[in-house]
Coordinates of C-alpha atoms in Angstrom, one line a residue:
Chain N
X10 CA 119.5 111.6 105.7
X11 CA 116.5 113.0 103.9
X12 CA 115.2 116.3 104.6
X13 CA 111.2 117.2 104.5
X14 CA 110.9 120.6 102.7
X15 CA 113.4 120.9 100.3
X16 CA 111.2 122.2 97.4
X17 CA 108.9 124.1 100.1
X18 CA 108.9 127.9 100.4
X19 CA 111.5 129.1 102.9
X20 CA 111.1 131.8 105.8
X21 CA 114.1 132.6 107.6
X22 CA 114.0 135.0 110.9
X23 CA 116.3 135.9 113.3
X24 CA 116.2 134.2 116.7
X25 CA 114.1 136.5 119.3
X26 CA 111.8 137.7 116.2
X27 CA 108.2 137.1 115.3
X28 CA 107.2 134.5 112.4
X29 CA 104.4 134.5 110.8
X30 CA 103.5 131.9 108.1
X31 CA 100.9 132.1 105.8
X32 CA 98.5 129.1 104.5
X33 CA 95.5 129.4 102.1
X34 CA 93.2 127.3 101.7
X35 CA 91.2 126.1 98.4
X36 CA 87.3 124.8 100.5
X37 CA 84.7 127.5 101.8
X38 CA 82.9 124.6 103.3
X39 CA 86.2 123.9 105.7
X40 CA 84.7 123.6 109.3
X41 CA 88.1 123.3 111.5
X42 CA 91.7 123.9 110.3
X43 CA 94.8 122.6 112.0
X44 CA 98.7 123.7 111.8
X45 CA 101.1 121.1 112.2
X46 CA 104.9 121.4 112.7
X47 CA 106.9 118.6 110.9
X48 CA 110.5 117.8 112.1
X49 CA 113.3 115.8 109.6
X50 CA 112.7 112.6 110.3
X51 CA 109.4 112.6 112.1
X52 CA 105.5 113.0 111.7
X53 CA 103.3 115.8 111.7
X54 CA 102.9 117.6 115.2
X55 CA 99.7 119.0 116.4
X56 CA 100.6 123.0 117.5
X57 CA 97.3 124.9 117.2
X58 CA 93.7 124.4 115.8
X59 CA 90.5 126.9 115.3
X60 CA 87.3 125.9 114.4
X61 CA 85.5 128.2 111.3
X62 CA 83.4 130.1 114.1
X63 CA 86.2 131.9 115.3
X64 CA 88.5 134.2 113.7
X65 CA 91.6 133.9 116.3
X66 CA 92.9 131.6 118.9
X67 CA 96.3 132.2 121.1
X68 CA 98.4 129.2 122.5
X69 CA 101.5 129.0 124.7
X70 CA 103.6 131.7 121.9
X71 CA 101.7 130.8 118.8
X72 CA 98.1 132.2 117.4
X73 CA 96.1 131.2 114.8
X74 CA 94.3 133.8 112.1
X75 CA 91.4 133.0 110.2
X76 CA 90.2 135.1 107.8
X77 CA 87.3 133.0 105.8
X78 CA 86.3 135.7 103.4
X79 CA 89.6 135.4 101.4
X80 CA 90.3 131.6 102.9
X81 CA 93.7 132.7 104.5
X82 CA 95.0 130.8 107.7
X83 CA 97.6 132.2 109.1
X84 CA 100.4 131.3 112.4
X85 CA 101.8 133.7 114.2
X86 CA 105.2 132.3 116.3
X87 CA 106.4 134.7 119.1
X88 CA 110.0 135.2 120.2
X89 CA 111.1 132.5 117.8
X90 CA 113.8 130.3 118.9
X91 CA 115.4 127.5 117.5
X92 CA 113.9 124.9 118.2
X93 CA 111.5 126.3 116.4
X94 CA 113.1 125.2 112.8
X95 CA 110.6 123.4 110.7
X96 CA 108.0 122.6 108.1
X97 CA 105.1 124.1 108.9
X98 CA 101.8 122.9 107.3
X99 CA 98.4 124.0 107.7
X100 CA 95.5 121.6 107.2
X101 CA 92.1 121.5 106.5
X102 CA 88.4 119.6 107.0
X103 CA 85.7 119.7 104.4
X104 CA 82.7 118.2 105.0
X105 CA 84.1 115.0 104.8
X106 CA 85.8 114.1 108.1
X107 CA 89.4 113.9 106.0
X108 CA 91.8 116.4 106.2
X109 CA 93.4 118.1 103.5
X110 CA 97.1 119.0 103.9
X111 CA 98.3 122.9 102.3
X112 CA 101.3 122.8 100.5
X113 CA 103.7 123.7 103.9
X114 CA 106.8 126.4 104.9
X115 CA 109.6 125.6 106.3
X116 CA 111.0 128.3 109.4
X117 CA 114.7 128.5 109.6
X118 CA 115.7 130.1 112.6
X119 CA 119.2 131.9 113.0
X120 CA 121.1 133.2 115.7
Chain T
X30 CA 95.2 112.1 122.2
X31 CA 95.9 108.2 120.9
X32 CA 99.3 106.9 120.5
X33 CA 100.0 105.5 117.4
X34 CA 103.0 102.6 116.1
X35 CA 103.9 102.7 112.8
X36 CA 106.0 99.6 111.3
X37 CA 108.6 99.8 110.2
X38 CA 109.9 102.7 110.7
X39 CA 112.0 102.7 107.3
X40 CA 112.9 100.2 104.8
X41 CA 115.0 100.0 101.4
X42 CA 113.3 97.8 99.0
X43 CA 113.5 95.8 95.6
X44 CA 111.7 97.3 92.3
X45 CA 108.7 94.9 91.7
X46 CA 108.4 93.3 94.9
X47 CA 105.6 95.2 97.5
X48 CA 106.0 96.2 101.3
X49 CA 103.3 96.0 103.9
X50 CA 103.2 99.0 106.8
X51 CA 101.1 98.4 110.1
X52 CA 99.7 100.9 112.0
X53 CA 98.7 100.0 115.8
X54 CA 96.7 102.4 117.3
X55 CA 96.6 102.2 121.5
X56 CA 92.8 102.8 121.6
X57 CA 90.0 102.4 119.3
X58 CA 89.6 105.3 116.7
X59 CA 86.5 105.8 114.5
X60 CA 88.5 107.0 111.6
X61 CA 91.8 105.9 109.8
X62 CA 93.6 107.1 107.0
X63 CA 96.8 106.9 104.9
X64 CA 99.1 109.8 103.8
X65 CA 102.4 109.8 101.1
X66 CA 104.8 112.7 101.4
X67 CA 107.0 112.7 98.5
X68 CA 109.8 114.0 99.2
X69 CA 110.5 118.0 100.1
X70 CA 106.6 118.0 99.3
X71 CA 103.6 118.2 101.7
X72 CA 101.1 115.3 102.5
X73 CA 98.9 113.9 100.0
X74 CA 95.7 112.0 101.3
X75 CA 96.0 108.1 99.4
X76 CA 92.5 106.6 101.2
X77 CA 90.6 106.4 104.4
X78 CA 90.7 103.0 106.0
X79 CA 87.1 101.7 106.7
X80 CA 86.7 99.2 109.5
X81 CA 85.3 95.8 107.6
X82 CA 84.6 97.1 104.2
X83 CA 87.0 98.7 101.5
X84 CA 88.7 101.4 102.3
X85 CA 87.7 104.8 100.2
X86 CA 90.5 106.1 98.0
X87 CA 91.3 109.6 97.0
X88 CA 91.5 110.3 92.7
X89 CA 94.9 109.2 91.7
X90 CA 95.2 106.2 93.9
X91 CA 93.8 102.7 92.9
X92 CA 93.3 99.5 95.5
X93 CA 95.4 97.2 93.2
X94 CA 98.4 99.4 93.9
X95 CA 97.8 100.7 97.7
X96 CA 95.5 97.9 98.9
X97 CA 94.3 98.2 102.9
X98 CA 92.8 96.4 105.7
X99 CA 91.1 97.6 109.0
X100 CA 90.0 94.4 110.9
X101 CA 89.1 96.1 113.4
X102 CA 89.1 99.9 115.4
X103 CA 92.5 100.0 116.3
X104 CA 94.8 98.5 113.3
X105 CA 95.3 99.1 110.2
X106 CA 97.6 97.7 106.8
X107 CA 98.9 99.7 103.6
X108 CA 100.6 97.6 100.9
X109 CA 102.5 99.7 98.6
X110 CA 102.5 97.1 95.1
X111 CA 104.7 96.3 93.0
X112 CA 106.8 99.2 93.7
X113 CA 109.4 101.2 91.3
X114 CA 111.6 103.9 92.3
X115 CA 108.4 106.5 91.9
X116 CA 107.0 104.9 95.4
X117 CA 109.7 105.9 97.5
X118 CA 108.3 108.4 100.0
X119 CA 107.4 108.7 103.3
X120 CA 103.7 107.1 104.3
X121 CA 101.9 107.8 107.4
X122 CA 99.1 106.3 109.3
X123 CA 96.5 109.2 110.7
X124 CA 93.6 108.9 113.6
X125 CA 90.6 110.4 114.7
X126 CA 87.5 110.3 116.6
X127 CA 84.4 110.8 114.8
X128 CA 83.2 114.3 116.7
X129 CA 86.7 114.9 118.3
X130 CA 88.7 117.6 116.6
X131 CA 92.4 115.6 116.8
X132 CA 94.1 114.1 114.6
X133 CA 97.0 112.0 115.3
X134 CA 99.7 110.9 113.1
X135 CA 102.6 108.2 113.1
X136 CA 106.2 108.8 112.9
X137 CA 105.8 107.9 109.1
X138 CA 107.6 104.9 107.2
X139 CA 110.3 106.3 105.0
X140 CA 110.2 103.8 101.4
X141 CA 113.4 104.0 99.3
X142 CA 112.8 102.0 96.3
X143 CA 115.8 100.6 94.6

């Protein structure tokens, strides 16, 4: 079957290890940014969001960076495991209420 | 967060002939809008489905080729047109309350175009 992120930028870690995936983003007037983790064969899957007031939120294993002066979004995954293996995408609202998807990673985990 | 179907789930299709994809949403939603995802590529925003007027496309898509319904808060209709092997991708049906901060997205429909 078909595979989502063959042509995507790659970022292999060992199992037990910290990933950290970068995303930047192109609008300065972004309000609320969202990462999303994308399995083969499925849709997008809501992991973590931060809204442009703050500059860091933690979930269960997984934070979220904002640095708006240089428009970088960044997830942080801790004690990766395998299930963990995907694309990863960041995305973005303007001031519009559409959101605007970054161009995505995909996490290979190995043992 | 709101549950959403997506129909069908994949098909295989004919060069000139078009496909329609239905999105059933399990409550009413203020906002609707359809993604491609080409493939091994990230998701492109075609239009935002507007409850009883024309939906709003995004540069690069036109309505004769994607045309859409929303008849009401909770459904919503892409036809991909008169499709050549350029269409095949993945499209997905997203959701959102106006003020909430989720958005929700289908299990896609995966186009192959023959």
């Amino acid at each position: 079957g078909e595979s989502v992120g063959l042509h995507l930028p790659t970022l292999s870690v060992q199992e037990g290890d910290n990933s950290i995936i970068n995303c930047a983003y192109s609008n300065s007037a972004s309000d609320y940014f969202i990462w999303y983790k994308q399995e083969s064969g499925k849709g997008p899957q809501f992991i973590i969001d931060i809204r442009s007031n703050m500059d860091k939120r933690q979930g269960q294993r997984v934070t979220v960076l904002l640095n708006k002066t240089v428009k970088h979004l960044s997830l942080q995954i801790a004690a990766t495991q395998p299930g963990d293996s995907a694309v990863y995408f960041c995305a973005e609202r303007g001031n519009t209420d559409k959101l605007i998807f970054g161009t995505g990673t995909r996490l290979q985990v190995f043992p | 967060s709101a549950v959403i179907s997506q129909k069908p789930s994949r098909d295989i299709c004919q060069r000139g002939t078009s496909l329609t994809i239905q999105c059933q949403v399990d409550s009413q939603v203020t906002m609707m809008f359809w993604y491609r995802q080409q493939p091994g590529q990230s998701l492109t925003l075609i239009a935002t489905a507007n409850q009883g007027s024309e939906a709003t496309y995004e540069s690069g898509f036109v309505i004769d080729k994607f045309p859409i319904s929303r008849p009401n808060l909770t459904f919503s209709t892409l036809t991909v047109s008169n499709m050549s092997p350029e269409d095949s991708s993945i499209y997905l049906c997203s959701v959102a309350r106006t003020g909430s901060l989720g958005y929700t997205f289908g299990s896609g429909t995966r186009l192959t175009v023959v």
